[in-house]
Amino acid sequence: MKKLLMIALVFAVSMNVNAQVETPQPSPFSKLEQKVGLTDITIEYSRPGVKGRTIFGGLEPWGTTWRTGANANTKITFSDDVKFAGTDVKAGTYAVFTKLNSAKQWDVMLYSDSDNWGTPREWDDSKVAATAKVDVHEVPFNVETFTMDINNITNDGGTLDMIWEKSYVAIPFTVPTETKVNEGITKVMNGPSAEDYYASAVFYLESGNDINKAVKWIDKAIEMTSDKPKFWYIHQQALIHAKSGDKAGAIKAAKASLALAKEAKYAPYIKKNEDVLKELGAL
């Protein structure tokens, strides 16, 4: 009995040691990052090999849902909302599953739950964000390693390509490049925002740069937010005017900020403004 226990212990230790030895994975992990227009797309997947087997219609039978790779779920991430085969898809990460209908036609699906290992035990149609019904094209050569790629790239979109064994599919998608460019143009043409003026003024105050510019910028920020005044903006206006030597302007701003802070019941800025007013001899 002791001899059997000793053999079992030696075997367990041996297995533990072997588990620490790094060896090549049968289906190595791959990560593809591609910018299309102004949208970042990332694909994370494992790449199985054919290894002399019949893959589609054999290892992966017709009519079944394939994990589209090996090991952990294949994931695709979009930094913006996109259209996947014409269907609106929100920015985010999705698992990619493929229903192998036949040698001629597949359904490639984006699934909102990307944390499964393989296909979900309980499939939930409500989690299918988009389904692309695609034609399968036979290639005249054997592709040993499963490959995903983004090709046919334009400013407005491209194709998600998959090729393995002798089968190739391409799913078209579009990205919101024109919308993003127009938003950027509008922002630039409209000039700096209130936040831009505020941040610049505070930076100049704290770094000891041209205080007159800081006054101009903070006053512009206050003007642009006059419909919804912000007590933290106006507090900085008090500090900047005080630094510039405009005591009256500083007192006026500090009192306005104090009133708004009291209305909001925000104690830190109540104290900050009271401290400023005391330092200026106005409280």
Short mmCIF file of C-alpha atoms in Angstrom, two decimals:
data_model
loop_
_atom_site.label_atom_id
_atom_site.label_comp_id
_atom_site.label_asym_id
_atom_site.label_seq_id
_atom_site.Cartn_x
_atom_site.Cartn_y
_atom_site.Cartn_z
CA MET A 1 0.00 0.00 0.00
CA LYS A 2 2.83 2.38 0.93
CA LYS A 3 4.56 1.55 -2.33
CA LEU A 4 1.40 2.43 -4.30
CA LEU A 5 1.06 5.74 -2.43
CA MET A 6 4.71 6.54 -3.15
CA ILE A 7 4.23 5.79 -6.86
CA ALA A 8 1.12 8.01 -6.93
CA LEU A 9 3.01 10.83 -5.19
CA VAL A 10 5.94 10.61 -7.61
CA PHE A 11 3.49 10.62 -10.55
CA ALA A 12 1.65 13.67 -9.19
CA VAL A 13 4.91 15.59 -8.69
CA SER A 14 6.04 14.59 -12.16
CA MET A 15 2.78 15.84 -13.68
CA ASN A 16 3.09 19.13 -11.79
CA VAL A 17 6.64 19.64 -13.07
CA ASN A 18 5.59 18.85 -16.63
CA ALA A 19 2.71 21.34 -16.37
CA GLN A 20 5.28 24.11 -15.87
CA VAL A 21 7.02 23.32 -19.15
CA GLU A 22 5.88 25.62 -21.94
CA THR A 23 5.11 23.86 -25.21
CA PRO A 24 3.58 25.10 -28.48
CA GLN A 25 -0.21 25.27 -28.54
CA PRO A 26 -1.98 23.09 -31.14
CA SER A 27 -4.16 26.10 -32.01
CA PRO A 28 -1.99 29.18 -31.36
CA PHE A 29 -3.59 32.43 -30.22
CA SER A 30 -3.63 35.39 -32.58
CA LYS A 31 -4.61 39.04 -32.19
CA LEU A 32 -5.33 41.32 -35.12
CA GLU A 33 -5.69 45.08 -34.74
CA GLN A 34 -6.88 47.11 -37.70
CA LYS A 35 -8.04 50.71 -38.13
CA VAL A 36 -10.75 51.14 -40.74
CA GLY A 37 -11.48 54.80 -41.40
CA LEU A 38 -11.42 56.18 -37.85
CA THR A 39 -12.69 52.99 -36.19
CA ASP A 40 -10.45 50.53 -34.33
CA ILE A 41 -11.26 46.85 -34.83
CA THR A 42 -9.62 44.04 -32.85
CA ILE A 43 -9.97 40.29 -33.46
CA GLU A 44 -8.75 37.76 -30.87
CA TYR A 45 -8.90 34.08 -31.80
CA SER A 46 -7.11 30.74 -31.81
CA ARG A 47 -5.99 29.17 -35.09
CA PRO A 48 -6.53 25.42 -35.49
CA GLY A 49 -4.93 23.46 -38.32
CA VAL A 50 -6.42 21.00 -40.82
CA LYS A 51 -3.85 18.29 -39.97
CA GLY A 52 -5.09 15.88 -42.61
CA ARG A 53 -8.71 16.00 -41.43
CA THR A 54 -11.92 16.88 -43.24
CA ILE A 55 -13.02 20.04 -41.45
CA PHE A 56 -16.33 21.31 -42.84
CA GLY A 57 -18.87 18.53 -43.08
CA GLY A 58 -16.54 16.29 -41.04
CA LEU A 59 -14.93 17.58 -37.86
CA GLU A 60 -17.50 20.43 -37.96
CA PRO A 61 -20.74 18.80 -39.21
CA TRP A 62 -23.25 20.60 -41.41
CA GLY A 63 -26.12 22.18 -39.49
CA THR A 64 -24.09 22.80 -36.32
CA THR A 65 -22.85 26.06 -34.80
CA TRP A 66 -19.09 26.37 -34.80
CA ARG A 67 -17.10 28.52 -32.37
CA THR A 68 -15.23 30.01 -35.38
CA GLY A 69 -11.79 28.95 -34.26
CA ALA A 70 -10.60 26.95 -31.27
CA ASN A 71 -10.21 27.20 -27.50
CA ALA A 72 -11.76 30.36 -25.96
CA ASN A 73 -14.36 32.26 -27.93
CA THR A 74 -13.28 34.19 -30.96
CA LYS A 75 -13.89 37.87 -30.15
CA ILE A 76 -14.25 40.97 -32.29
CA THR A 77 -14.26 44.47 -30.81
CA PHE A 78 -15.46 47.66 -32.49
CA SER A 79 -14.55 51.08 -31.04
CA ASP A 80 -17.58 52.68 -32.74
CA ASP A 81 -21.08 51.68 -33.73
CA VAL A 82 -20.88 49.87 -37.09
CA LYS A 83 -23.07 48.10 -39.61
CA PHE A 84 -22.31 44.39 -39.89
CA ALA A 85 -23.78 42.98 -43.11
CA GLY A 86 -26.25 45.87 -43.01
CA THR A 87 -27.29 45.42 -39.36
CA ASP A 88 -26.59 48.15 -36.79
CA VAL A 89 -24.15 46.93 -34.13
CA LYS A 90 -23.19 48.95 -31.07
CA ALA A 91 -19.56 49.57 -30.15
CA GLY A 92 -18.24 46.77 -27.94
CA THR A 93 -16.96 43.20 -27.90
CA TYR A 94 -18.79 40.23 -29.43
CA ALA A 95 -18.18 36.51 -29.75
CA VAL A 96 -18.20 35.24 -33.33
CA PHE A 97 -20.18 32.05 -34.03
CA THR A 98 -20.81 30.42 -37.38
CA LYS A 99 -23.74 28.19 -38.29
CA LEU A 100 -22.53 25.81 -40.98
CA ASN A 101 -25.72 25.43 -43.00
CA SER A 102 -24.07 23.79 -46.00
CA ALA A 103 -20.97 23.80 -48.15
CA LYS A 104 -22.44 26.80 -49.96
CA GLN A 105 -23.96 28.98 -47.23
CA TRP A 106 -23.13 29.95 -43.63
CA ASP A 107 -24.59 32.29 -41.01
CA VAL A 108 -21.90 34.30 -39.21
CA MET A 109 -23.28 35.70 -35.95
CA LEU A 110 -22.11 38.32 -33.46
CA TYR A 111 -23.12 37.24 -29.94
CA SER A 112 -23.21 39.82 -27.14
CA ASP A 113 -22.02 37.37 -24.45
CA SER A 114 -18.36 36.91 -25.31
CA ASP A 115 -17.20 35.10 -22.16
CA ASN A 116 -18.24 31.53 -22.99
CA TRP A 117 -15.73 28.81 -23.82
CA GLY A 118 -17.02 27.55 -27.12
CA THR A 119 -20.68 27.69 -28.07
CA PRO A 120 -23.08 28.47 -25.19
CA ARG A 121 -24.76 25.49 -23.55
CA GLU A 122 -28.02 27.40 -23.76
CA TRP A 123 -28.19 29.49 -26.90
CA ASP A 124 -30.05 32.80 -26.44
CA ASP A 125 -31.33 34.37 -29.66
CA SER A 126 -31.81 37.69 -27.87
CA LYS A 127 -28.01 37.93 -27.54
CA VAL A 128 -27.45 37.72 -31.29
CA ALA A 129 -26.53 41.29 -32.23
CA ALA A 130 -26.26 40.57 -35.95
CA THR A 131 -26.40 37.68 -38.41
CA ALA A 132 -24.65 37.73 -41.76
CA LYS A 133 -25.88 35.17 -44.29
CA VAL A 134 -22.85 34.62 -46.50
CA ASP A 135 -22.00 32.56 -49.55
CA VAL A 136 -19.12 30.14 -49.17
CA HIS A 137 -16.51 30.19 -51.93
CA GLU A 138 -14.32 27.18 -52.65
CA VAL A 139 -10.64 28.01 -53.11
CA PRO A 140 -8.45 25.90 -55.43
CA PHE A 141 -5.85 25.17 -52.74
CA ASN A 142 -5.74 23.95 -49.16
CA VAL A 143 -5.37 26.50 -46.34
CA GLU A 144 -3.82 24.60 -43.44
CA THR A 145 -4.30 27.18 -40.66
CA PHE A 146 -7.62 28.89 -39.91
CA THR A 147 -7.23 32.58 -40.71
CA MET A 148 -9.33 35.67 -40.03
CA ASP A 149 -8.50 39.02 -41.56
CA ILE A 150 -9.92 42.42 -42.46
CA ASN A 151 -9.61 43.22 -46.15
CA ASN A 152 -11.05 45.37 -48.94
CA ILE A 153 -10.51 48.36 -46.67
CA THR A 154 -11.89 51.76 -47.64
CA ASN A 155 -12.54 54.89 -45.58
CA ASP A 156 -16.06 53.63 -44.97
CA GLY A 157 -15.69 49.91 -44.35
CA GLY A 158 -14.26 46.60 -45.42
CA THR A 159 -14.82 42.86 -45.13
CA LEU A 160 -14.26 40.42 -42.30
CA ASP A 161 -12.67 37.46 -44.08
CA MET A 162 -12.39 33.86 -42.91
CA ILE A 163 -10.56 31.13 -44.77
CA TRP A 164 -9.76 27.52 -43.84
CA GLU A 165 -9.34 24.23 -45.64
CA LYS A 166 -10.88 25.10 -49.03
CA SER A 167 -13.63 27.46 -47.80
CA TYR A 168 -13.63 31.26 -47.87
CA VAL A 169 -16.26 33.76 -46.72
CA ALA A 170 -16.28 37.56 -46.55
CA ILE A 171 -18.72 39.60 -44.45
CA PRO A 172 -19.09 43.28 -45.40
CA PHE A 173 -19.20 45.96 -42.72
CA THR A 174 -19.30 49.74 -42.68
CA VAL A 175 -17.91 52.25 -40.19
CA PRO A 176 -19.14 55.79 -39.37
CA THR A 177 -16.16 57.67 -40.84
CA GLU A 178 -18.12 60.46 -42.50
CA THR A 179 -20.14 61.10 -39.32
CA LYS A 180 -17.00 61.26 -37.17
CA VAL A 181 -15.17 63.53 -39.61
CA ASN A 182 -18.15 65.88 -39.85
CA GLU A 183 -18.40 66.01 -36.05
CA GLY A 184 -14.71 66.88 -35.86
CA ILE A 185 -15.05 69.56 -38.53
CA THR A 186 -18.03 71.08 -36.77
CA LYS A 187 -16.19 71.15 -33.44
CA VAL A 188 -13.10 72.78 -34.90
CA MET A 189 -15.06 75.31 -36.95
CA ASN A 190 -17.14 76.26 -33.91
CA GLY A 191 -13.97 77.06 -32.00
CA PRO A 192 -12.90 76.02 -28.52
CA SER A 193 -15.51 74.74 -26.07
CA ALA A 194 -16.15 76.13 -22.60
CA GLU A 195 -14.14 73.22 -21.21
CA ASP A 196 -11.21 74.13 -23.46
CA TYR A 197 -11.24 77.74 -22.24
CA TYR A 198 -11.65 76.64 -18.60
CA ALA A 199 -8.84 74.08 -18.69
CA SER A 200 -6.47 76.49 -20.44
CA ALA A 201 -7.19 79.29 -17.95
CA VAL A 202 -6.66 77.03 -14.93
CA PHE A 203 -3.43 75.69 -16.41
CA TYR A 204 -2.10 79.22 -16.95
CA LEU A 205 -3.07 80.17 -13.39
CA GLU A 206 -1.37 77.16 -11.83
CA SER A 207 1.74 77.28 -14.01
CA GLY A 208 2.31 81.04 -13.61
CA ASN A 209 1.86 81.83 -17.29
CA ASP A 210 0.31 85.00 -18.77
CA ILE A 211 -2.45 85.85 -16.28
CA ASN A 212 -4.12 88.26 -18.71
CA LYS A 213 -4.73 85.40 -21.11
CA ALA A 214 -6.06 83.33 -18.22
CA VAL A 215 -8.52 86.14 -17.38
CA LYS A 216 -9.70 86.28 -20.99
CA TRP A 217 -10.18 82.53 -21.21
CA ILE A 218 -11.95 82.03 -17.88
CA ASP A 219 -14.30 84.93 -18.62
CA LYS A 220 -15.11 83.30 -21.97
CA ALA A 221 -15.81 79.96 -20.25
CA ILE A 222 -18.16 81.68 -17.79
CA GLU A 223 -19.93 83.47 -20.63
CA MET A 224 -20.42 80.23 -22.58
CA THR A 225 -21.95 78.48 -19.53
CA SER A 226 -24.08 81.41 -18.35
CA ASP A 227 -27.30 79.46 -18.98
CA LYS A 228 -26.09 76.74 -16.59
CA PRO A 229 -23.45 78.38 -14.37
CA LYS A 230 -20.91 76.08 -12.73
CA PHE A 231 -19.70 77.08 -9.29
CA TRP A 232 -16.29 75.43 -9.81
CA TYR A 233 -15.76 77.46 -12.99
CA ILE A 234 -16.69 80.68 -11.22
CA HIS A 235 -14.46 79.85 -8.25
CA GLN A 236 -11.49 79.61 -10.61
CA GLN A 237 -12.60 82.92 -12.12
CA ALA A 238 -12.31 84.46 -8.63
CA LEU A 239 -8.80 83.08 -8.19
CA ILE A 240 -7.67 84.24 -11.63
CA HIS A 241 -9.09 87.75 -11.21
CA ALA A 242 -7.48 87.97 -7.78
CA LYS A 243 -4.12 86.95 -9.26
CA SER A 244 -4.49 89.59 -11.99
CA GLY A 245 -5.09 92.31 -9.39
CA ASP A 246 -8.81 92.72 -10.09
CA LYS A 247 -9.99 92.56 -6.47
CA ALA A 248 -13.55 93.71 -7.23
CA GLY A 249 -13.94 91.12 -9.99
CA ALA A 250 -12.56 88.41 -7.72
CA ILE A 251 -14.98 89.27 -4.90
CA LYS A 252 -17.92 89.33 -7.29
CA ALA A 253 -16.99 85.92 -8.69
CA ALA A 254 -16.36 84.37 -5.27
CA LYS A 255 -19.74 85.54 -4.00
CA ALA A 256 -21.48 84.14 -7.08
CA SER A 257 -19.66 80.81 -6.72
CA LEU A 258 -20.46 80.71 -2.99
CA ALA A 259 -24.18 81.22 -3.64
CA LEU A 260 -24.25 78.41 -6.21
CA ALA A 261 -22.24 76.09 -3.94
CA LYS A 262 -24.68 76.73 -1.09
CA GLU A 263 -27.59 76.04 -3.43
CA ALA A 264 -25.96 72.75 -4.40
CA LYS A 265 -25.09 72.06 -0.73
CA TYR A 266 -21.52 71.32 -1.74
CA ALA A 267 -19.46 71.99 1.38
CA PRO A 268 -15.93 71.90 -0.13
CA TYR A 269 -16.64 74.83 -2.46
CA ILE A 270 -18.57 76.72 0.21
CA LYS A 271 -15.38 76.68 2.29
CA LYS A 272 -13.12 77.47 -0.67
CA ASN A 273 -15.13 80.55 -1.59
CA GLU A 274 -15.41 81.71 2.00
CA ASP A 275 -11.61 81.40 2.30
CA VAL A 276 -11.15 83.54 -0.82
CA LEU A 277 -13.56 86.19 0.46
CA LYS A 278 -11.80 86.27 3.83
CA GLU A 279 -8.44 86.68 2.14
CA LEU A 280 -9.84 89.54 0.09
CA GLY A 281 -11.35 91.15 3.18
CA ALA A 282 -14.89 90.73 1.94
CA LEU A 283 -16.16 88.34 4.65
#
